[in-house]
Amino acid sequence: MNSLSLEMADCKMQIMLVLCSFILLATLPPIYGWGTDGHSIVCKIAQSRLSDAAVDAVKELLPKWAEDDLGSVCSWADQVKFRYRWSSPLHYINTPEICTYQYKRDCKDEDGIAGRCVAGAINNYTSQLLTSNSASNKAQNNLTEALLFLSHFMGDIHQPLHVGFADDKGGNTIDVHWYKRKAVLHHVWDTNIIETAEERFYDLNVDSMVDAIQQNITSEWADEVKRWETCSLNKTACPDIYASEGIKAACDWAYKGVQQESVLEDDYFLSRLPIVNRRLAQGGVRLAATLNRIFG
């Protein structure tokens, strides 16, 4: 593919993102995954931890309009669900109400097709990116999408209610009040906890929240980071570990004490915010570790 064709493809991708963003705002569908800020935080943390080789590879794969900022495209996978309807089941895992996760039992879509869940998607797009060194220019756009999907799904799997109960669709059918506003429990974890933290503690500045989490990574959690990064059996990514942590966090923190029409205020917010911060940190650290293994 010549340089003109590559520029045209990049331009089409930019136009597609703008159009999908407009549709997203216009139709107000349910949102799945960390909100825009949550995904941005995961990717900003990850980008700051990339090796030199991974920095170069990510820069090569990012669309030009991203201006080398991985965080700016981390919500892309949510915005293209209208075009890629097949991708919707790849954002989550449904489990029975027993607070455990098993890949063979749980990683499937509503039609029972195995591997169609966020853990399977992470394995798939990791494998695709491992071919990047031998990929031709013709495959460049596919690898760009693989990077954007992997970056997004690594965030999703660390949102506790993305490994949630099938009966309530990961908290999407549990109606609550976030202070005085109506919400569903899933959205509280996607967005409300993060937005409330930004408003109260960070002057509505997402970069300030990133800085605070980064400080915890190098201080409070410093002794745990190596374990977060490590994959057993020399695997490139370990989504089953992340998913098992997720359903435990969902049971211990997200679902605990919540019923239909519960009013969630300071007691819930202040006790759950450390869990959200930790999962955002783990997502960023593990995304970086995965990309460093892929491109190292």
PDB file of C-alpha atoms in Angstrom:
ATOM      1  CA  MET A   1       0.000   0.000   0.000  1.00  0.00           C
ATOM      2  CA  ASN A   2       1.490   3.383  -1.000  1.00  0.00           C
ATOM      3  CA  SER A   3       1.647   6.444   1.258  1.00  0.00           C
ATOM      4  CA  LEU A   4      -1.376   8.084  -0.381  1.00  0.00           C
ATOM      5  CA  SER A   5      -3.498   4.980   0.231  1.00  0.00           C
ATOM      6  CA  LEU A   6      -2.377   4.826   3.850  1.00  0.00           C
ATOM      7  CA  GLU A   7      -3.303   8.505   4.356  1.00  0.00           C
ATOM      8  CA  MET A   8      -6.718   7.906   2.774  1.00  0.00           C
ATOM      9  CA  ALA A   9      -7.322   4.879   5.029  1.00  0.00           C
ATOM     10  CA  ASP A  10      -6.305   6.907   8.077  1.00  0.00           C
ATOM     11  CA  CYS A  11      -8.645   9.709   7.050  1.00  0.00           C
ATOM     12  CA  LYS A  12     -11.546   7.256   6.610  1.00  0.00           C
ATOM     13  CA  MET A  13     -10.904   5.872  10.088  1.00  0.00           C
ATOM     14  CA  GLN A  14     -10.977   9.405  11.550  1.00  0.00           C
ATOM     15  CA  ILE A  15     -14.255  10.177   9.779  1.00  0.00           C
ATOM     16  CA  MET A  16     -15.725   6.899  11.032  1.00  0.00           C
ATOM     17  CA  LEU A  17     -14.810   7.745  14.637  1.00  0.00           C
ATOM     18  CA  VAL A  18     -16.413  11.202  14.362  1.00  0.00           C
ATOM     19  CA  LEU A  19     -19.602   9.787  12.859  1.00  0.00           C
ATOM     20  CA  CYS A  20     -19.829   7.009  15.455  1.00  0.00           C
ATOM     21  CA  SER A  21     -19.293   9.516  18.248  1.00  0.00           C
ATOM     22  CA  PHE A  22     -22.150  11.643  16.876  1.00  0.00           C
ATOM     23  CA  ILE A  23     -24.459   8.629  16.697  1.00  0.00           C
ATOM     24  CA  LEU A  24     -23.465   7.617  20.224  1.00  0.00           C
ATOM     25  CA  LEU A  25     -24.464  11.009  21.588  1.00  0.00           C
ATOM     26  CA  ALA A  26     -27.591  11.278  19.483  1.00  0.00           C
ATOM     27  CA  THR A  27     -29.128   7.910  20.374  1.00  0.00           C
ATOM     28  CA  LEU A  28     -27.965   7.582  24.002  1.00  0.00           C
ATOM     29  CA  PRO A  29     -27.649   3.772  24.055  1.00  0.00           C
ATOM     30  CA  PRO A  30     -26.500   1.850  27.129  1.00  0.00           C
ATOM     31  CA  ILE A  31     -22.754   2.294  27.692  1.00  0.00           C
ATOM     32  CA  TYR A  32     -20.584  -0.678  28.521  1.00  0.00           C
ATOM     33  CA  GLY A  33     -17.085  -0.429  29.934  1.00  0.00           C
ATOM     34  CA  TRP A  34     -15.316   2.221  31.913  1.00  0.00           C
ATOM     35  CA  GLY A  35     -16.523   5.615  30.787  1.00  0.00           C
ATOM     36  CA  THR A  36     -14.302   7.724  28.562  1.00  0.00           C
ATOM     37  CA  ASP A  37     -12.223   8.965  31.506  1.00  0.00           C
ATOM     38  CA  GLY A  38     -11.744   5.480  32.935  1.00  0.00           C
ATOM     39  CA  HIS A  39     -10.428   4.104  29.667  1.00  0.00           C
ATOM     40  CA  SER A  40      -8.261   7.172  29.173  1.00  0.00           C
ATOM     41  CA  ILE A  41      -6.740   6.701  32.646  1.00  0.00           C
ATOM     42  CA  VAL A  42      -5.860   3.058  31.927  1.00  0.00           C
ATOM     43  CA  CYS A  43      -4.182   3.965  28.639  1.00  0.00           C
ATOM     44  CA  LYS A  44      -2.351   7.000  30.010  1.00  0.00           C
ATOM     45  CA  ILE A  45      -0.874   4.867  32.779  1.00  0.00           C
ATOM     46  CA  ALA A  46       0.074   2.197  30.259  1.00  0.00           C
ATOM     47  CA  GLN A  47       1.709   4.585  27.804  1.00  0.00           C
ATOM     48  CA  SER A  48       3.933   6.008  30.541  1.00  0.00           C
ATOM     49  CA  ARG A  49       5.293   2.503  31.242  1.00  0.00           C
ATOM     50  CA  LEU A  50       6.086   1.340  27.706  1.00  0.00           C
ATOM     51  CA  SER A  51       9.544   0.180  26.719  1.00  0.00           C
ATOM     52  CA  ASP A  52      11.342   2.045  23.938  1.00  0.00           C
ATOM     53  CA  ALA A  53      10.476  -0.723  21.477  1.00  0.00           C
ATOM     54  CA  ALA A  54       6.812  -0.648  22.464  1.00  0.00           C
ATOM     55  CA  VAL A  55       6.716   3.158  22.257  1.00  0.00           C
ATOM     56  CA  ASP A  56       7.930   2.965  18.657  1.00  0.00           C
ATOM     57  CA  ALA A  57       5.519   0.174  17.741  1.00  0.00           C
ATOM     58  CA  VAL A  58       2.495   1.893  19.294  1.00  0.00           C
ATOM     59  CA  LYS A  59       3.416   5.162  17.598  1.00  0.00           C
ATOM     60  CA  GLU A  60       3.592   3.339  14.267  1.00  0.00           C
ATOM     61  CA  LEU A  61       0.167   1.737  14.740  1.00  0.00           C
ATOM     62  CA  LEU A  62      -1.774   4.655  16.194  1.00  0.00           C
ATOM     63  CA  PRO A  63      -3.807   6.631  13.634  1.00  0.00           C
ATOM     64  CA  LYS A  64      -2.181   9.984  12.871  1.00  0.00           C
ATOM     65  CA  TRP A  65      -5.089  11.953  14.297  1.00  0.00           C
ATOM     66  CA  ALA A  66      -4.377  10.414  17.724  1.00  0.00           C
ATOM     67  CA  GLU A  67      -1.131  12.433  17.805  1.00  0.00           C
ATOM     68  CA  ASP A  68       0.724   9.615  19.596  1.00  0.00           C
ATOM     69  CA  ASP A  69      -1.769   9.683  22.497  1.00  0.00           C
ATOM     70  CA  LEU A  70      -3.059   6.180  23.225  1.00  0.00           C
ATOM     71  CA  GLY A  71      -5.471   7.558  25.821  1.00  0.00           C
ATOM     72  CA  SER A  72      -7.316   9.554  23.168  1.00  0.00           C
ATOM     73  CA  VAL A  73      -8.439   6.396  21.346  1.00  0.00           C
ATOM     74  CA  CYS A  74      -9.089   4.048  24.257  1.00  0.00           C
ATOM     75  CA  SER A  75     -12.874   4.430  23.951  1.00  0.00           C
ATOM     76  CA  TRP A  76     -12.847   3.696  20.216  1.00  0.00           C
ATOM     77  CA  ALA A  77     -14.098   0.140  20.733  1.00  0.00           C
ATOM     78  CA  ASP A  78     -17.269   1.466  22.388  1.00  0.00           C
ATOM     79  CA  GLN A  79     -17.822   3.988  19.609  1.00  0.00           C
ATOM     80  CA  VAL A  80     -17.686   1.433  16.779  1.00  0.00           C
ATOM     81  CA  LYS A  81     -20.278  -0.962  18.154  1.00  0.00           C
ATOM     82  CA  PHE A  82     -22.781   0.370  15.614  1.00  0.00           C
ATOM     83  CA  ARG A  83     -20.469  -0.608  12.774  1.00  0.00           C
ATOM     84  CA  TYR A  84     -19.005  -3.743  14.369  1.00  0.00           C
ATOM     85  CA  ARG A  85     -22.112  -5.209  15.982  1.00  0.00           C
ATOM     86  CA  TRP A  86     -20.326  -8.545  16.340  1.00  0.00           C
ATOM     87  CA  SER A  87     -18.003  -6.922  18.899  1.00  0.00           C
ATOM     88  CA  SER A  88     -20.605  -6.198  21.613  1.00  0.00           C
ATOM     89  CA  PRO A  89     -20.212  -9.529  23.499  1.00  0.00           C
ATOM     90  CA  LEU A  90     -16.447  -9.024  23.573  1.00  0.00           C
ATOM     91  CA  HIS A  91     -16.692  -6.306  26.222  1.00  0.00           C
ATOM     92  CA  TYR A  92     -17.787  -8.450  29.168  1.00  0.00           C
ATOM     93  CA  ILE A  93     -18.176 -11.873  30.793  1.00  0.00           C
ATOM     94  CA  ASN A  94     -21.395 -13.227  32.283  1.00  0.00           C
ATOM     95  CA  THR A  95     -21.078 -15.597  35.233  1.00  0.00           C
ATOM     96  CA  PRO A  96     -23.541 -17.491  37.411  1.00  0.00           C
ATOM     97  CA  GLU A  97     -24.184 -16.030  40.852  1.00  0.00           C
ATOM     98  CA  ILE A  98     -21.445 -18.016  42.597  1.00  0.00           C
ATOM     99  CA  CYS A  99     -18.668 -15.386  42.571  1.00  0.00           C
ATOM    100  CA  THR A 100     -16.203 -17.434  40.535  1.00  0.00           C
ATOM    101  CA  TYR A 101     -15.043 -17.348  36.923  1.00  0.00           C
ATOM    102  CA  GLN A 102     -14.100 -20.245  34.642  1.00  0.00           C
ATOM    103  CA  TYR A 103     -13.090 -19.658  31.039  1.00  0.00           C
ATOM    104  CA  LYS A 104     -14.749 -22.794  29.580  1.00  0.00           C
ATOM    105  CA  ARG A 105     -17.960 -22.232  31.492  1.00  0.00           C
ATOM    106  CA  ASP A 106     -18.306 -18.460  31.169  1.00  0.00           C
ATOM    107  CA  CYS A 107     -16.467 -17.206  28.069  1.00  0.00           C
ATOM    108  CA  LYS A 108     -19.213 -17.410  25.479  1.00  0.00           C
ATOM    109  CA  ASP A 109     -21.814 -15.137  23.936  1.00  0.00           C
ATOM    110  CA  GLU A 110     -25.601 -15.399  24.288  1.00  0.00           C
ATOM    111  CA  ASP A 111     -25.662 -17.953  21.456  1.00  0.00           C
ATOM    112  CA  GLY A 112     -23.185 -20.143  23.329  1.00  0.00           C
ATOM    113  CA  ILE A 113     -20.285 -19.513  20.937  1.00  0.00           C
ATOM    114  CA  ALA A 114     -17.099 -20.210  22.888  1.00  0.00           C
ATOM    115  CA  GLY A 115     -14.387 -17.584  23.240  1.00  0.00           C
ATOM    116  CA  ARG A 116     -16.681 -14.624  22.619  1.00  0.00           C
ATOM    117  CA  CYS A 117     -16.078 -12.648  25.804  1.00  0.00           C
ATOM    118  CA  VAL A 118     -13.586 -10.028  26.949  1.00  0.00           C
ATOM    119  CA  ALA A 119     -11.025 -12.648  28.040  1.00  0.00           C
ATOM    120  CA  GLY A 120     -11.215 -14.366  24.655  1.00  0.00           C
ATOM    121  CA  ALA A 121     -10.943 -11.001  22.900  1.00  0.00           C
ATOM    122  CA  ILE A 122      -7.768 -10.109  24.817  1.00  0.00           C
ATOM    123  CA  ASN A 123      -6.220 -13.426  23.804  1.00  0.00           C
ATOM    124  CA  ASN A 124      -7.268 -12.898  20.175  1.00  0.00           C
ATOM    125  CA  TYR A 125      -5.981  -9.353  19.735  1.00  0.00           C
ATOM    126  CA  THR A 126      -2.777 -10.140  21.610  1.00  0.00           C
ATOM    127  CA  SER A 127      -2.147 -12.957  19.126  1.00  0.00           C
ATOM    128  CA  GLN A 128      -2.862 -10.631  16.198  1.00  0.00           C
ATOM    129  CA  LEU A 129      -0.387  -8.028  17.456  1.00  0.00           C
ATOM    130  CA  LEU A 130       2.296 -10.675  17.904  1.00  0.00           C
ATOM    131  CA  THR A 131       2.336 -10.935  14.092  1.00  0.00           C
ATOM    132  CA  SER A 132       3.095  -7.223  13.684  1.00  0.00           C
ATOM    133  CA  ASN A 133       6.805  -7.664  12.981  1.00  0.00           C
ATOM    134  CA  SER A 134       6.050  -9.770   9.929  1.00  0.00           C
ATOM    135  CA  ALA A 135       2.916  -7.948   8.830  1.00  0.00           C
ATOM    136  CA  SER A 136       2.730  -6.261   5.451  1.00  0.00           C
ATOM    137  CA  ASN A 137       1.480  -2.728   4.885  1.00  0.00           C
ATOM    138  CA  LYS A 138      -1.799  -4.255   3.745  1.00  0.00           C
ATOM    139  CA  ALA A 139      -2.402  -5.504   7.292  1.00  0.00           C
ATOM    140  CA  GLN A 140      -1.557  -2.179   8.954  1.00  0.00           C
ATOM    141  CA  ASN A 141      -5.156  -1.084   9.490  1.00  0.00           C
ATOM    142  CA  ASN A 142      -6.104  -4.453  10.983  1.00  0.00           C
ATOM    143  CA  LEU A 143      -3.213  -4.188  13.430  1.00  0.00           C
ATOM    144  CA  THR A 144      -4.234  -0.648  14.345  1.00  0.00           C
ATOM    145  CA  GLU A 145      -7.694  -1.923  15.209  1.00  0.00           C
ATOM    146  CA  ALA A 146      -6.160  -4.826  17.138  1.00  0.00           C
ATOM    147  CA  LEU A 147      -4.183  -2.322  19.247  1.00  0.00           C
ATOM    148  CA  LEU A 148      -7.274  -0.206  19.914  1.00  0.00           C
ATOM    149  CA  PHE A 149      -9.408  -3.232  20.792  1.00  0.00           C
ATOM    150  CA  LEU A 150      -6.753  -4.715  23.086  1.00  0.00           C
ATOM    151  CA  SER A 151      -6.218  -1.402  24.877  1.00  0.00           C
ATOM    152  CA  HIS A 152      -9.940  -1.004  25.442  1.00  0.00           C
ATOM    153  CA  PHE A 153     -10.638  -4.577  26.494  1.00  0.00           C
ATOM    154  CA  MET A 154      -7.773  -4.537  28.983  1.00  0.00           C
ATOM    155  CA  GLY A 155      -9.641  -1.692  30.648  1.00  0.00           C
ATOM    156  CA  ASP A 156     -13.004  -3.456  30.441  1.00  0.00           C
ATOM    157  CA  ILE A 157     -11.815  -6.640  32.130  1.00  0.00           C
ATOM    158  CA  HIS A 158     -10.612  -4.596  35.098  1.00  0.00           C
ATOM    159  CA  GLN A 159     -14.031  -2.981  35.636  1.00  0.00           C
ATOM    160  CA  PRO A 160     -15.515  -5.342  38.246  1.00  0.00           C
ATOM    161  CA  LEU A 161     -19.017  -5.456  36.778  1.00  0.00           C
ATOM    162  CA  HIS A 162     -17.655  -6.501  33.391  1.00  0.00           C
ATOM    163  CA  VAL A 163     -17.242  -9.879  35.005  1.00  0.00           C
ATOM    164  CA  GLY A 164     -20.650  -9.817  36.606  1.00  0.00           C
ATOM    165  CA  PHE A 165     -23.774 -11.900  36.992  1.00  0.00           C
ATOM    166  CA  ALA A 166     -25.677 -12.945  33.886  1.00  0.00           C
ATOM    167  CA  ASP A 167     -29.050 -12.531  35.628  1.00  0.00           C
ATOM    168  CA  ASP A 168     -28.603  -8.771  36.062  1.00  0.00           C
ATOM    169  CA  LYS A 169     -26.356  -8.217  33.027  1.00  0.00           C
ATOM    170  CA  GLY A 170     -23.438  -7.055  35.149  1.00  0.00           C
ATOM    171  CA  GLY A 171     -25.548  -4.656  37.192  1.00  0.00           C
ATOM    172  CA  ASN A 172     -27.294  -3.128  34.187  1.00  0.00           C
ATOM    173  CA  THR A 173     -30.759  -4.106  35.456  1.00  0.00           C
ATOM    174  CA  ILE A 174     -30.170  -2.958  39.056  1.00  0.00           C
ATOM    175  CA  ASP A 175     -31.751   0.489  39.417  1.00  0.00           C
ATOM    176  CA  VAL A 176     -30.174   2.687  42.086  1.00  0.00           C
ATOM    177  CA  HIS A 177     -29.806   6.321  43.052  1.00  0.00           C
ATOM    178  CA  TRP A 178     -26.314   7.809  42.923  1.00  0.00           C
ATOM    179  CA  TYR A 179     -26.910  10.466  45.527  1.00  0.00           C
ATOM    180  CA  LYS A 180     -29.987  12.189  44.030  1.00  0.00           C
ATOM    181  CA  ARG A 181     -29.611  10.965  40.457  1.00  0.00           C
ATOM    182  CA  LYS A 182     -31.133   7.828  39.004  1.00  0.00           C
ATOM    183  CA  ALA A 183     -28.620   5.351  37.638  1.00  0.00           C
ATOM    184  CA  VAL A 184     -27.981   1.649  37.181  1.00  0.00           C
ATOM    185  CA  LEU A 185     -25.312  -0.062  39.241  1.00  0.00           C
ATOM    186  CA  HIS A 186     -23.198  -0.831  36.187  1.00  0.00           C
ATOM    187  CA  HIS A 187     -23.043   2.839  35.243  1.00  0.00           C
ATOM    188  CA  VAL A 188     -22.056   3.766  38.793  1.00  0.00           C
ATOM    189  CA  TRP A 189     -18.893   1.707  38.316  1.00  0.00           C
ATOM    190  CA  ASP A 190     -18.337   2.734  34.707  1.00  0.00           C
ATOM    191  CA  THR A 191     -18.618   6.447  35.285  1.00  0.00           C
ATOM    192  CA  ASN A 192     -20.201   7.867  38.441  1.00  0.00           C
ATOM    193  CA  ILE A 193     -17.512   6.916  40.952  1.00  0.00           C
ATOM    194  CA  ILE A 194     -14.757   8.306  38.698  1.00  0.00           C
ATOM    195  CA  GLU A 195     -16.653  11.505  37.881  1.00  0.00           C
ATOM    196  CA  THR A 196     -17.474  12.120  41.558  1.00  0.00           C
ATOM    197  CA  ALA A 197     -13.813  11.614  42.490  1.00  0.00           C
ATOM    198  CA  GLU A 198     -12.704  14.048  39.780  1.00  0.00           C
ATOM    199  CA  GLU A 199     -15.205  16.618  41.002  1.00  0.00           C
ATOM    200  CA  ARG A 200     -14.346  16.317  44.700  1.00  0.00           C
ATOM    201  CA  PHE A 201     -10.612  15.700  44.681  1.00  0.00           C
ATOM    202  CA  TYR A 202      -9.107  16.676  41.318  1.00  0.00           C
ATOM    203  CA  ASP A 203     -10.835  19.885  40.165  1.00  0.00           C
ATOM    204  CA  LEU A 204     -12.484  17.952  37.310  1.00  0.00           C
ATOM    205  CA  ASN A 205      -9.021  17.242  35.868  1.00  0.00           C
ATOM    206  CA  VAL A 206      -8.514  13.667  34.696  1.00  0.00           C
ATOM    207  CA  ASP A 207      -4.744  14.168  34.441  1.00  0.00           C
ATOM    208  CA  SER A 208      -4.622  15.008  38.150  1.00  0.00           C
ATOM    209  CA  MET A 209      -6.381  11.726  38.901  1.00  0.00           C
ATOM    210  CA  VAL A 210      -3.875   9.905  36.695  1.00  0.00           C
ATOM    211  CA  ASP A 211      -1.015  11.529  38.609  1.00  0.00           C
ATOM    212  CA  ALA A 212      -2.496  10.452  41.947  1.00  0.00           C
ATOM    213  CA  ILE A 213      -2.873   6.849  40.788  1.00  0.00           C
ATOM    214  CA  GLN A 214       0.664   6.903  39.359  1.00  0.00           C
ATOM    215  CA  GLN A 215       1.980   8.008  42.756  1.00  0.00           C
ATOM    216  CA  ASN A 216       0.242   5.050  44.410  1.00  0.00           C
ATOM    217  CA  ILE A 217       1.754   2.699  41.835  1.00  0.00           C
ATOM    218  CA  THR A 218       5.249   3.824  42.830  1.00  0.00           C
ATOM    219  CA  SER A 219       4.556   3.967  46.583  1.00  0.00           C
ATOM    220  CA  GLU A 220       1.574   2.215  48.191  1.00  0.00           C
ATOM    221  CA  TRP A 221       1.367  -0.558  45.574  1.00  0.00           C
ATOM    222  CA  ALA A 222       5.052  -0.710  44.622  1.00  0.00           C
ATOM    223  CA  ASP A 223       5.558  -4.155  46.137  1.00  0.00           C
ATOM    224  CA  GLU A 224       2.616  -5.556  44.166  1.00  0.00           C
ATOM    225  CA  VAL A 225       3.377  -4.183  40.711  1.00  0.00           C
ATOM    226  CA  LYS A 226       5.744  -6.985  39.700  1.00  0.00           C
ATOM    227  CA  ARG A 227       3.022  -9.523  40.483  1.00  0.00           C
ATOM    228  CA  TRP A 228       0.475  -7.520  38.502  1.00  0.00           C
ATOM    229  CA  GLU A 229       2.769  -7.542  35.479  1.00  0.00           C
ATOM    230  CA  THR A 230       3.700 -11.215  35.603  1.00  0.00           C
ATOM    231  CA  CYS A 231       2.022 -13.840  33.448  1.00  0.00           C
ATOM    232  CA  SER A 232       2.293 -17.521  34.294  1.00  0.00           C
ATOM    233  CA  LEU A 233       3.701 -20.082  31.858  1.00  0.00           C
ATOM    234  CA  ASN A 234       5.364 -17.311  29.837  1.00  0.00           C
ATOM    235  CA  LYS A 235       2.032 -16.164  28.430  1.00  0.00           C
ATOM    236  CA  THR A 236       1.814 -12.750  26.796  1.00  0.00           C
ATOM    237  CA  ALA A 237      -1.466 -11.849  28.494  1.00  0.00           C
ATOM    238  CA  CYS A 238      -3.342 -13.475  31.395  1.00  0.00           C
ATOM    239  CA  PRO A 239      -6.993 -12.382  31.147  1.00  0.00           C
ATOM    240  CA  ASP A 240      -8.231 -15.321  33.231  1.00  0.00           C
ATOM    241  CA  ILE A 241      -6.357 -13.909  36.234  1.00  0.00           C
ATOM    242  CA  TYR A 242      -7.815 -10.459  35.634  1.00  0.00           C
ATOM    243  CA  ALA A 243     -11.346 -11.876  35.251  1.00  0.00           C
ATOM    244  CA  SER A 244     -11.086 -13.929  38.443  1.00  0.00           C
ATOM    245  CA  GLU A 245     -10.058 -10.790  40.312  1.00  0.00           C
ATOM    246  CA  GLY A 246     -12.952  -8.959  38.678  1.00  0.00           C
ATOM    247  CA  ILE A 247     -15.748 -11.254  39.812  1.00  0.00           C
ATOM    248  CA  LYS A 248     -14.291 -11.275  43.329  1.00  0.00           C
ATOM    249  CA  ALA A 249     -14.283  -7.457  43.385  1.00  0.00           C
ATOM    250  CA  ALA A 250     -17.827  -7.435  42.001  1.00  0.00           C
ATOM    251  CA  CYS A 251     -19.065  -9.696  44.806  1.00  0.00           C
ATOM    252  CA  ASP A 252     -17.022  -8.114  47.602  1.00  0.00           C
ATOM    253  CA  TRP A 253     -17.604  -4.480  46.641  1.00  0.00           C
ATOM    254  CA  ALA A 254     -19.899  -3.698  43.689  1.00  0.00           C
ATOM    255  CA  TYR A 255     -22.892  -5.883  44.535  1.00  0.00           C
ATOM    256  CA  LYS A 256     -22.405  -5.976  48.300  1.00  0.00           C
ATOM    257  CA  GLY A 257     -25.166  -4.187  50.192  1.00  0.00           C
ATOM    258  CA  VAL A 258     -26.962  -3.085  47.017  1.00  0.00           C
ATOM    259  CA  GLN A 259     -30.593  -3.831  46.195  1.00  0.00           C
ATOM    260  CA  GLN A 260     -33.086  -2.441  43.717  1.00  0.00           C
ATOM    261  CA  GLU A 261     -33.587   1.287  44.384  1.00  0.00           C
ATOM    262  CA  SER A 262     -30.692   1.492  46.851  1.00  0.00           C
ATOM    263  CA  VAL A 263     -29.450   5.024  47.514  1.00  0.00           C
ATOM    264  CA  LEU A 264     -25.673   5.042  47.142  1.00  0.00           C
ATOM    265  CA  GLU A 265     -23.965   7.989  48.806  1.00  0.00           C
ATOM    266  CA  ASP A 266     -20.749   8.739  50.703  1.00  0.00           C
ATOM    267  CA  ASP A 267     -20.472   5.407  52.521  1.00  0.00           C
ATOM    268  CA  TYR A 268     -20.543   3.539  49.218  1.00  0.00           C
ATOM    269  CA  PHE A 269     -18.490   6.085  47.272  1.00  0.00           C
ATOM    270  CA  LEU A 270     -15.633   6.484  49.742  1.00  0.00           C
ATOM    271  CA  SER A 271     -15.314   2.747  50.430  1.00  0.00           C
ATOM    272  CA  ARG A 272     -15.425   1.783  46.721  1.00  0.00           C
ATOM    273  CA  LEU A 273     -13.188   4.510  45.291  1.00  0.00           C
ATOM    274  CA  PRO A 274      -9.966   2.735  46.433  1.00  0.00           C
ATOM    275  CA  ILE A 275     -11.143  -0.386  44.571  1.00  0.00           C
ATOM    276  CA  VAL A 276     -11.769   1.639  41.402  1.00  0.00           C
ATOM    277  CA  ASN A 277      -8.352   3.305  41.671  1.00  0.00           C
ATOM    278  CA  ARG A 278      -6.632  -0.032  42.165  1.00  0.00           C
ATOM    279  CA  ARG A 279      -8.376  -1.652  39.197  1.00  0.00           C
ATOM    280  CA  LEU A 280      -7.543   1.316  36.965  1.00  0.00           C
ATOM    281  CA  ALA A 281      -3.903   1.010  38.072  1.00  0.00           C
ATOM    282  CA  GLN A 282      -3.826  -2.733  37.460  1.00  0.00           C
ATOM    283  CA  GLY A 283      -5.362  -2.266  34.014  1.00  0.00           C
ATOM    284  CA  GLY A 284      -2.754   0.312  33.035  1.00  0.00           C
ATOM    285  CA  VAL A 285       0.185  -1.652  34.414  1.00  0.00           C
ATOM    286  CA  ARG A 286      -0.954  -4.847  32.727  1.00  0.00           C
ATOM    287  CA  LEU A 287      -1.689  -3.202  29.388  1.00  0.00           C
ATOM    288  CA  ALA A 288       1.854  -1.806  29.377  1.00  0.00           C
ATOM    289  CA  ALA A 289       3.336  -5.157  30.385  1.00  0.00           C
ATOM    290  CA  THR A 290       1.395  -6.919  27.642  1.00  0.00           C
ATOM    291  CA  LEU A 291       2.439  -4.424  24.956  1.00  0.00           C
ATOM    292  CA  ASN A 292       6.058  -4.612  26.168  1.00  0.00           C
ATOM    293  CA  ARG A 293       5.963  -8.403  25.791  1.00  0.00           C
ATOM    294  CA  ILE A 294       4.349  -8.153  22.370  1.00  0.00           C
ATOM    295  CA  PHE A 295       6.774  -5.596  20.943  1.00  0.00           C
ATOM    296  CA  GLY A 296       9.855  -6.332  23.049  1.00  0.00           C
TER     297      GLY A 296
END
